[in-house]
Tab-separated table of C-alpha atoms in Angstrom:
chain	number	residue	atom	x	y	z
W	249	MET	CA	0.194	-0.061	0.202
W	250	ARG	CA	1.046	3.770	-0.560
W	251	ILE	CA	0.452	6.628	1.928
W	252	GLY	CA	0.658	10.108	1.215
W	253	LEU	CA	0.738	12.849	3.935
W	254	ALA	CA	0.503	16.367	3.913
W	255	ASN	CA	-0.209	18.987	6.909
W	256	THR	CA	-0.971	22.509	7.461
W	257	THR	CA	-1.720	25.317	9.861
W	258	ILE	CA	-5.111	27.435	8.949
W	259	THR	CA	-4.897	29.879	11.682
W	260	PRO	CA	-6.233	33.218	10.561
W	261	ASP	CA	-3.556	35.977	10.097
W	262	ARG	CA	-6.331	38.519	11.270
W	263	PRO	CA	-9.406	39.066	13.765
W	264	ILE	CA	-12.124	37.046	12.497
W	265	PHE	CA	-15.350	36.222	13.967
W	266	MET	CA	-15.752	32.562	15.721
W	267	THR	CA	-18.021	30.134	16.079
W	268	GLY	CA	-18.969	27.619	19.179
W	269	TYR	CA	-20.661	29.968	21.620
W	270	ALA	CA	-23.443	31.869	20.638
W	271	ALA	CA	-22.737	34.455	23.180
W	272	ARG	CA	-19.848	35.998	21.401
W	273	THR	CA	-20.455	39.166	19.746
W	274	GLU	CA	-16.978	40.336	19.010
W	275	PRO	CA	-14.355	38.867	16.536
W	276	SER	CA	-10.966	36.859	17.724
W	277	GLU	CA	-8.077	38.721	19.617
W	278	GLY	CA	-5.204	36.557	18.566
W	279	ALA	CA	-4.664	32.700	19.053
W	280	TYR	CA	-2.926	30.692	21.720
W	281	ALA	CA	-1.848	27.699	19.481
W	282	ASP	CA	-2.320	27.200	15.832
W	283	LEU	CA	-4.980	25.441	14.068
W	284	GLU	CA	-4.139	22.639	11.739
W	285	ALA	CA	-5.531	20.805	8.593
W	286	SER	CA	-4.286	17.434	7.659
W	287	VAL	CA	-4.577	14.959	4.823
W	288	ILE	CA	-3.870	11.325	4.778
W	289	VAL	CA	-4.418	9.188	1.264
W	290	CYS	CA	-4.244	5.428	1.160
W	291	ASP	CA	-3.549	3.771	-2.290
W	292	ASP	CA	-4.003	-0.107	-2.876
W	293	GLY	CA	-3.103	0.183	-6.563
W	294	GLU	CA	-6.669	0.359	-7.662
W	295	ARG	CA	-8.522	2.669	-5.178
W	296	ARG	CA	-7.709	5.670	-3.257
W	297	VAL	CA	-9.434	6.422	-0.012
W	298	GLY	CA	-8.669	10.147	1.548
W	299	ILE	CA	-9.046	11.340	5.290
W	300	MET	CA	-9.017	15.451	5.701
W	301	ALA	CA	-8.745	16.419	9.522
W	302	LEU	CA	-9.641	20.164	10.263
W	303	ASP	CA	-9.471	22.178	13.506
W	304	LEU	CA	-12.781	23.849	12.780
W	305	VAL	CA	-16.265	23.252	14.288
W	306	GLY	CA	-17.586	21.872	10.890
W	307	VAL	CA	-17.953	22.414	7.409
W	308	ASP	CA	-20.801	22.716	4.927
W	309	GLU	CA	-21.277	22.578	1.227
W	310	PHE	CA	-19.380	25.445	0.778
W	311	LEU	CA	-16.495	23.635	1.648
W	312	LEU	CA	-17.264	19.769	1.190
W	313	GLU	CA	-18.134	20.160	-2.258
W	314	PRO	CA	-14.981	21.742	-3.922
W	315	ILE	CA	-12.801	19.656	-1.387
W	316	ARG	CA	-14.715	16.171	-3.017
W	317	GLU	CA	-14.788	17.432	-6.659
W	318	LYS	CA	-10.848	18.605	-5.866
W	319	ALA	CA	-10.209	14.849	-4.750
W	320	ALA	CA	-12.190	13.373	-7.567
W	321	GLN	CA	-9.739	14.744	-9.895
W	322	LEU	CA	-6.825	13.323	-7.723
W	323	GLY	CA	-8.370	9.465	-7.988
W	324	ILE	CA	-10.419	9.860	-5.005
W	325	PRO	CA	-14.017	9.506	-5.261
W	326	ALA	CA	-16.453	11.638	-3.220
W	327	LYS	CA	-17.361	8.806	-1.469
W	328	ALA	CA	-14.106	7.775	-0.351
W	329	MET	CA	-12.901	11.508	0.784
W	330	LEU	CA	-14.007	11.992	4.530
W	331	VAL	CA	-13.694	15.260	6.006
W	332	ASN	CA	-13.728	15.100	9.855
W	333	CYS	CA	-13.523	18.205	12.277
W	334	SER	CA	-12.394	18.438	15.640
W	335	HIS	CA	-15.238	20.759	16.455
W	336	THR	CA	-13.011	23.368	18.495
W	337	HIS	CA	-14.943	26.288	19.732
W	338	CYS	CA	-12.191	28.670	19.075
W	339	ALA	CA	-12.015	28.596	15.462
W	340	PRO	CA	-13.472	30.673	12.425
W	341	ALA	CA	-17.091	30.745	11.799
W	342	CYS	CA	-17.166	28.577	8.502
W	343	ARG	CA	-20.859	27.015	8.379
W	344	PHE	CA	-23.540	29.134	6.708
W	345	VAL	CA	-25.978	27.025	8.426
W	346	ARG	CA	-25.184	29.331	11.384
W	347	GLY	CA	-25.744	32.759	9.143
W	348	SER	CA	-28.442	33.853	11.596
W	349	CYS	CA	-25.729	34.390	14.594
W	350	ARG	CA	-22.340	34.345	12.910
W	351	LYS	CA	-20.509	36.565	10.565
W	352	PHE	CA	-18.505	35.105	8.175
W	353	ASP	CA	-14.990	36.254	6.610
W	354	GLU	CA	-15.470	35.581	2.894
W	355	ALA	CA	-11.584	36.321	2.214
W	356	TYR	CA	-10.613	33.500	5.177
W	357	LEU	CA	-13.279	30.918	3.405
W	358	GLU	CA	-11.634	31.259	-0.156
W	359	LYS	CA	-8.352	31.432	1.088
W	360	LEU	CA	-9.029	28.335	3.283
W	361	LYS	CA	-10.558	26.387	0.386
W	362	GLU	CA	-7.479	26.777	-1.591
W	363	THR	CA	-5.496	25.771	1.042
W	364	LEU	CA	-7.141	22.596	1.282
W	365	PHE	CA	-6.806	22.118	-2.543
W	366	MET	CA	-3.180	22.449	-2.115
W	367	LEU	CA	-3.127	20.004	0.546
W	368	LEU	CA	-5.025	17.381	-1.383
W	369	GLU	CA	-2.311	17.534	-3.980
W	370	ARG	CA	0.600	17.577	-1.407
W	371	ALA	CA	-0.500	14.359	-0.247
W	372	VAL	CA	-1.317	12.529	-3.387
W	373	ASP	CA	2.295	13.802	-4.610
W	374	ASP	CA	3.680	12.151	-1.164
W	375	LEU	CA	2.212	8.864	-1.817
W	376	GLN	CA	4.962	6.304	-1.116
W	377	GLU	CA	5.293	2.577	-0.060
W	378	GLY	CA	4.040	1.771	3.573
W	379	SER	CA	2.276	-0.125	6.012
W	380	LEU	CA	-0.382	0.682	8.698
W	381	ASP	CA	-1.300	-0.946	12.320
W	382	TYR	CA	-3.882	-0.275	14.389
W	383	LYS	CA	-4.861	-0.497	18.301
W	384	VAL	CA	-7.421	0.893	20.529
W	385	SER	CA	-6.210	2.357	23.835
W	386	PHE	CA	-8.413	3.899	26.323
W	387	CYS	CA	-8.919	7.435	28.316
W	388	SER	CA	-11.030	8.989	30.960
W	389	LEU	CA	-10.833	12.435	29.973
W	390	GLY	CA	-14.496	13.151	29.066
W	391	ILE	CA	-17.375	13.413	30.908
W	392	ASN	CA	-21.281	13.253	30.376
W	393	ARG	CA	-22.972	16.808	29.943
W	394	ARG	CA	-26.360	15.860	30.251
W	395	ARG	CA	-27.343	15.708	33.744
W	396	ALA	CA	-30.829	14.478	34.624
W	397	GLY	CA	-33.046	15.485	37.555
W	398	ALA	CA	-35.019	13.769	40.071
W	399	GLU	CA	-37.991	13.312	37.536
W	400	GLY	CA	-35.720	12.120	34.809
W	401	ARG	CA	-35.509	15.300	32.720
W	402	ASN	CA	-32.463	17.096	31.791
W	403	VAL	CA	-31.463	19.825	33.877
W	404	GLY	CA	-29.058	21.424	31.857
W	405	MET	CA	-25.505	20.996	30.389
W	406	LEU	CA	-23.691	19.836	33.563
W	407	PRO	CA	-21.564	16.987	34.667
W	408	ALA	CA	-23.200	13.483	34.711
W	409	LEU	CA	-21.005	10.848	35.991
W	410	ASP	CA	-23.488	8.430	35.880
W	411	LYS	CA	-24.106	8.932	32.139
W	412	PRO	CA	-21.882	6.831	29.720
W	413	ILE	CA	-18.854	8.195	27.695
W	414	ASP	CA	-16.723	6.303	25.138
W	415	MET	CA	-13.081	5.550	26.432
W	416	ASP	CA	-12.085	4.255	23.286
W	417	VAL	CA	-8.545	6.021	21.763
W	418	PRO	CA	-8.632	4.369	18.390
W	419	VAL	CA	-4.651	4.881	17.321
W	420	LEU	CA	-3.638	4.017	13.562
W	421	ARG	CA	0.195	4.223	12.513
W	422	VAL	CA	1.702	5.002	9.490
W	423	LEU	CA	5.089	3.047	8.982
W	424	SER	CA	7.763	3.601	6.234
W	425	PRO	CA	9.157	0.368	4.833
W	426	ALA	CA	12.059	0.639	7.450
W	427	GLY	CA	9.779	0.798	10.446
W	428	ASP	CA	9.690	4.764	11.301
W	429	VAL	CA	6.461	6.108	12.564
W	430	ARG	CA	5.454	8.637	9.551
W	431	ALA	CA	1.958	9.246	11.198
W	432	ILE	CA	-0.277	8.627	13.868
W	433	LEU	CA	-4.299	8.997	13.512
W	434	PHE	CA	-5.982	8.863	16.605
W	435	SER	CA	-9.343	9.945	17.984
W	436	TYR	CA	-11.349	10.619	21.208
W	437	ALA	CA	-15.080	11.484	21.610
W	438	ALA	CA	-15.392	15.017	23.761
W	439	HIS	CA	-16.372	18.462	22.828
W	440	PRO	CA	-13.018	20.348	22.545
W	441	THR	CA	-14.602	23.083	24.864
W	442	THR	CA	-12.295	23.030	27.873
W	443	MET	CA	-12.075	27.059	27.195
W	444	GLY	CA	-13.934	29.861	25.321
W	445	GLY	CA	-12.884	33.331	25.272
W	446	GLN	CA	-11.830	35.385	22.375
W	447	LEU	CA	-8.732	33.522	21.536
W	448	ILE	CA	-8.112	30.966	18.382
W	449	GLY	CA	-7.192	27.716	19.451
W	450	PRO	CA	-7.372	23.900	18.832
W	451	ASP	CA	-8.261	23.071	22.261
W	452	TYR	CA	-7.106	19.691	23.727
W	453	PRO	CA	-6.336	18.311	20.423
W	454	GLY	CA	-3.685	20.852	19.770
W	455	PRO	CA	-1.271	20.080	23.085
W	456	ALA	CA	-2.150	16.100	22.431
W	457	ARG	CA	-0.438	16.679	18.972
W	458	ASP	CA	2.200	18.817	19.926
W	459	MET	CA	3.148	16.180	22.991
W	460	ILE	CA	3.282	13.290	20.315
W	461	ARG	CA	5.669	15.541	18.239
W	462	GLU	CA	7.979	16.120	21.130
W	463	LYS	CA	8.020	12.182	21.551
W	464	LEU	CA	8.264	10.938	18.061
W	465	PRO	CA	10.261	13.887	16.082
W	466	GLY	CA	8.907	13.612	12.276
W	467	CYS	CA	5.721	11.984	13.087
W	468	LEU	CA	2.678	13.721	11.928
W	469	PRO	CA	-0.165	13.595	14.315
W	470	VAL	CA	-3.755	13.709	13.274
W	471	PHE	CA	-6.652	14.221	15.750
W	472	LEU	CA	-10.033	12.671	14.407
W	473	GLN	CA	-13.424	13.603	16.615
W	474	GLY	CA	-15.144	10.802	17.638
W	475	CYS	CA	-18.945	10.805	18.674
W	476	GLY	CA	-18.964	13.020	21.248
W	477	GLY	CA	-22.183	14.914	20.951
W	478	ASP	CA	-23.237	14.868	24.503
W	479	VAL	CA	-19.494	14.908	26.041
W	480	LYS	CA	-16.941	17.550	27.271
W	481	PRO	CA	-13.729	17.424	28.944
W	482	ARG	CA	-13.443	16.790	32.572
W	483	ASN	CA	-13.083	20.188	33.772
W	484	VAL	CA	-15.281	20.269	36.929
W	485	THR	CA	-15.601	22.415	39.702
W	486	PRO	CA	-16.143	21.355	43.267
W	487	ASP	CA	-19.924	22.369	43.263
W	488	GLY	CA	-20.518	20.207	40.095
W	489	THR	CA	-20.515	22.405	37.234
W	490	PHE	CA	-18.253	22.774	34.432
W	491	ALA	CA	-15.246	25.041	35.031
W	492	VAL	CA	-13.836	27.471	32.208
W	493	GLY	CA	-10.541	26.301	31.475
W	494	THR	CA	-6.932	27.991	31.012
W	495	ILE	CA	-4.411	27.128	28.723
W	496	GLU	CA	-2.723	25.145	31.239
W	497	ILE	CA	-5.696	23.192	31.729
W	498	VAL	CA	-5.948	22.707	27.805
W	499	THR	CA	-2.594	21.637	27.969
W	500	GLU	CA	-2.912	19.095	30.891
W	501	ILE	CA	-5.736	17.487	29.396
W	502	GLY	CA	-4.098	17.290	25.760
W	503	HIS	CA	-1.197	15.574	27.210
W	504	GLU	CA	-3.989	13.132	29.158
W	505	LEU	CA	-4.948	12.326	25.823
W	506	ALA	CA	-1.485	11.826	24.553
W	507	ARG	CA	-0.347	9.458	27.037
W	508	ALA	CA	-3.063	7.205	26.133
W	509	VAL	CA	-1.835	7.424	22.609
W	510	SER	CA	1.282	6.503	23.800
W	511	ALA	CA	-0.075	3.330	25.418
W	512	ALA	CA	-1.425	1.915	22.345
W	513	MET	CA	2.648	1.777	21.103
W	514	CYS	CA	2.901	-0.794	23.817
W	515	GLY	CA	2.230	-4.689	22.633
W	516	GLU	CA	0.968	-6.275	20.038
W	517	ARG	CA	-0.693	-4.356	17.230
W	518	GLN	CA	-3.124	-5.405	14.414
W	519	GLN	CA	-1.589	-5.082	11.010
W	520	LEU	CA	-3.597	-3.817	8.390
W	521	SER	CA	-3.162	-5.158	4.704
W	522	GLY	CA	-5.020	-5.480	1.872
W	523	GLU	CA	-7.466	-3.307	-0.220
W	524	VAL	CA	-9.162	-0.026	0.483
W	525	SER	CA	-12.760	0.854	-0.342
W	526	ALA	CA	-15.493	3.095	0.656
W	527	ALA	CA	-19.340	3.414	0.346
W	528	SER	CA	-21.566	6.588	1.250
W	529	GLU	CA	-25.496	6.868	1.872
W	530	LEU	CA	-27.763	9.423	3.257
W	531	ALA	CA	-29.984	7.960	6.150
W	532	MET	CA	-33.234	9.952	6.402
W	533	LEU	CA	-33.625	10.728	9.758
W	534	PRO	CA	-37.650	11.325	10.762
W	535	THR	CA	-37.976	15.136	11.945
W	536	GLN	CA	-40.978	16.408	14.333
W	537	GLY	CA	-42.244	18.068	11.267
W	538	THR	CA	-43.325	21.694	11.075
W	539	PRO	CA	-43.725	23.899	14.778
W	540	SER	CA	-47.197	24.547	15.936
W	541	SER	CA	-48.423	27.711	15.836
W	542	GLU	CA	-48.258	27.989	19.626
W	543	GLN	CA	-44.716	26.740	19.591
W	544	LEU	CA	-44.039	29.800	17.359
W	545	ALA	CA	-45.596	31.985	19.454
W	546	GLU	CA	-43.336	31.291	22.236
W	547	LEU	CA	-40.346	31.588	20.166
W	548	ASP	CA	-41.587	34.954	19.008
W	549	ARG	CA	-41.111	35.779	22.577
W	550	GLY	CA	-37.540	34.413	22.955
W	551	ASN	CA	-34.055	35.914	22.167
W	552	GLN	CA	-33.164	37.168	18.198
W	553	TRP	CA	-32.347	34.055	17.253
W	554	GLU	CA	-35.504	32.431	18.262
W	555	GLN	CA	-37.598	35.138	16.817
W	556	ALA	CA	-35.320	34.809	13.639
W	557	TYR	CA	-36.120	31.149	13.272
W	558	ALA	CA	-39.987	31.552	14.124
W	559	GLU	CA	-40.110	34.489	11.191
W	560	ALA	CA	-38.322	31.963	8.675
W	561	VAL	CA	-40.522	28.815	9.583
W	562	ARG	CA	-43.701	31.297	8.788
W	563	LYS	CA	-42.093	32.191	5.383
W	564	VAL	CA	-41.788	28.485	4.644
W	565	ILE	CA	-44.872	27.547	5.671
W	566	GLN	CA	-46.322	30.386	3.249
W	567	GLU	CA	-44.097	29.064	-0.042
W	568	LYS	CA	-43.727	25.458	0.687
W	569	GLY	CA	-46.483	24.413	3.083
W	570	GLY	CA	-44.274	23.337	5.928
W	571	LEU	CA	-41.058	21.895	7.086
W	572	PRO	CA	-39.600	18.796	6.034
W	573	ASP	CA	-40.310	15.496	7.861
W	574	SER	CA	-37.022	13.985	7.164
W	575	LEU	CA	-33.678	15.147	7.411
W	576	PRO	CA	-30.884	13.498	5.191
W	577	VAL	CA	-27.398	12.581	7.340
W	578	GLU	CA	-24.495	11.058	5.537
W	579	VAL	CA	-23.327	7.879	6.921
W	580	GLN	CA	-19.878	6.868	5.195
W	581	VAL	CA	-17.580	3.782	5.641
W	582	LEU	CA	-13.802	3.694	4.822
W	583	LYS	CA	-12.427	0.272	4.851
W	584	ILE	CA	-8.731	0.356	5.115
W	585	GLY	CA	-7.131	-3.355	5.207
W	586	GLY	CA	-9.478	-5.000	7.915
W	587	LEU	CA	-10.532	-1.589	9.673
W	588	HIS	CA	-13.759	0.157	9.003
W	589	ILE	CA	-13.901	3.731	10.144
W	590	VAL	CA	-17.584	4.918	10.318
W	591	ALA	CA	-18.054	8.173	9.494
W	592	LEU	CA	-21.577	10.264	10.657
W	593	GLY	CA	-22.724	13.531	9.508
W	594	GLY	CA	-23.745	15.217	12.747
W	595	GLU	CA	-23.006	15.882	16.602
W	596	VAL	CA	-23.601	12.332	17.508
W	597	SER	CA	-24.248	11.032	21.049
W	598	CYS	CA	-21.623	8.642	22.244
W	599	GLU	CA	-24.369	6.174	22.727
W	600	ILE	CA	-25.098	5.829	19.256
W	601	GLY	CA	-21.364	5.484	18.810
W	602	LEU	CA	-21.062	3.079	21.134
W	603	GLU	CA	-24.103	0.968	19.725
W	604	ILE	CA	-22.875	0.844	16.287
W	605	LYS	CA	-19.487	-0.953	17.814
W	606	SER	CA	-21.465	-3.307	20.104
W	607	LYS	CA	-23.484	-4.501	16.889
W	608	LEU	CA	-20.346	-5.341	14.777
W	609	PRO	CA	-18.192	-7.263	17.711
W	610	GLU	CA	-16.519	-9.238	14.902
W	611	LYS	CA	-15.330	-6.330	13.111
W	612	ARG	CA	-12.710	-3.462	13.755
W	613	VAL	CA	-15.047	-0.597	13.703
W	614	TRP	CA	-13.712	3.010	14.441
W	615	THR	CA	-16.831	5.601	14.671
W	616	LEU	CA	-16.672	9.231	14.289
W	617	GLY	CA	-18.696	12.165	14.289
W	618	TYR	CA	-18.536	15.494	12.917
W	619	SER	CA	-17.758	14.486	9.695
W	620	ASN	CA	-18.929	15.699	6.258
W	621	LEU	CA	-21.857	17.590	6.083
W	622	LEU	CA	-22.459	18.627	9.706
W	623	ARG	CA	-26.122	18.228	9.997
W	624	CYS	CA	-27.610	18.490	13.455
W	625	TYR	CA	-27.372	16.993	16.820
W	626	ILE	CA	-28.415	13.389	16.683
W	627	ALA	CA	-29.191	12.282	20.201
W	628	SER	CA	-29.661	8.995	21.818
W	629	LEU	CA	-32.615	7.463	23.000
W	630	GLN	CA	-32.247	8.268	26.514
W	631	ALA	CA	-31.738	11.933	25.532
W	632	HIS	CA	-34.834	11.718	23.766
W	633	SER	CA	-36.892	10.782	26.748
W	634	GLU	CA	-35.056	13.486	29.055
W	635	GLY	CA	-35.205	16.581	26.500
W	636	GLY	CA	-32.891	19.326	26.498
W	637	TYR	CA	-30.488	21.293	24.721
W	638	GLU	CA	-29.331	18.811	22.124
W	639	VAL	CA	-33.296	17.453	21.672
W	640	GLU	CA	-35.366	20.296	21.468
W	641	ARG	CA	-33.258	23.896	21.027
W	642	SER	CA	-30.115	23.197	18.998
W	643	PHE	CA	-32.221	22.953	15.663
W	644	LEU	CA	-33.209	26.902	16.461
W	645	TYR	CA	-29.755	28.272	15.239
W	646	SER	CA	-29.804	26.645	11.944
W	647	LEU	CA	-31.601	28.983	8.970
W	648	TYR	CA	-29.485	28.100	5.964
W	649	PRO	CA	-30.662	27.641	3.498
W	650	GLU	CA	-33.702	27.720	5.493
W	651	PRO	CA	-34.964	26.593	8.856
W	652	ARG	CA	-35.104	23.058	10.132
W	653	PRO	CA	-37.577	21.278	12.034
W	654	LEU	CA	-37.253	21.411	15.792
W	655	GLY	CA	-35.724	18.073	16.387
W	656	LEU	CA	-35.398	14.550	15.303
W	657	LYS	CA	-38.006	11.867	16.062
W	658	PRO	CA	-36.455	9.353	18.814
W	659	GLU	CA	-36.569	6.701	15.721
W	660	SER	CA	-33.951	8.453	13.933
W	661	VAL	CA	-31.576	6.643	15.999
W	662	ALA	CA	-32.373	3.061	14.970
W	663	VAL	CA	-32.468	4.754	11.304
W	664	LEU	CA	-29.037	6.003	11.618
W	665	VAL	CA	-27.509	2.940	13.389
W	666	ASP	CA	-29.175	0.428	11.037
W	667	LYS	CA	-27.532	2.118	7.979
W	668	ALA	CA	-24.433	2.539	9.217
W	669	VAL	CA	-24.304	-1.305	10.546
W	670	GLU	CA	-25.461	-2.078	6.674
W	671	LEU	CA	-22.616	0.080	5.118
W	672	VAL	CA	-19.870	-1.830	7.239
W	673	GLY	CA	-21.166	-4.894	5.695
W	674	SER	CA	-21.472	-3.640	2.144
W	675	VAL	CA	-17.695	-2.958	1.897
């Protein structure tokens, strides 16, 4: 197999409006660390697959479609080009879906697109003989953020030690023929939201990569975000709330993850050999449909974004009769040797990622959220019974190209999981 690598920084060179926290009203005031973009291309002699990792909250059609068109020109079919975002909340606004509450720097977005094109070209030009191996480590840096009260209803984004997290740390090594480690791909399932503020930065994935670089000079570390839609870093106050992290805390958490990656270097690893292949289909997730007049009236009394949502919904009702009954979410599977990478286009609950793996016990399965077109939160069945932000309110802030229903139906979980299991069996 031939593997090509490329990496660059994508840190803005000027103040820019950020995304992740709706309370921000001013542009960035510098950067505490660089944002990165990396590309890995695997070629088995007949087919190619590509993985692009970005320190962004997510991407929409503006970036995804041109990236895949460029990849296709380089021999990587659209279905075989995976774009995963770390989901750091200290990155530039890049998704027009959040246009109701974000300002965009069009010049930065155009430059970013050209940079990513060049990165793809460099990775293909770098294709050289090598090998891959794989092992899963573990880490407990995350904590579920969906605390439930005495009546079983969600009481907010608060630490919930009784709720699940996915502790897996998948580690994929790229080796030269001489056995040197050229790259390490690794992931964890937790929001990179240790800190906020006005500084650009990658949150915990950044110092994790830095520590790997320090321990393995010449190695390219690449972070991929897992299914961590309901998980935050374990930075908790004594009174049981999430703390606002400092750069020092971000570094400490990142180093905890890097040590878990290092642990995967010990002992026997699974050699990945053979062909590469890919599959991609849309899972049509059932939605709650069009909000009622009572719901819209309540939103009229809310904040500016809720009011904007209600106004946009009424416009769609007038023009089209209502909102869609289903939402298309991409499910993609890359098979590299005996490893199946399942990439989901949403902020996926950790329980869903765990369920997909549990249904495929005989397979090596690596689950990723925040991949390709970032559609929406996809909450677990338990979250649907409890309510809360991911289920009831997160859709309010998505008005591009038009508003979405207020949420998904609980049946959406089975639709997504079944599609992922089906595609793993098809490649």
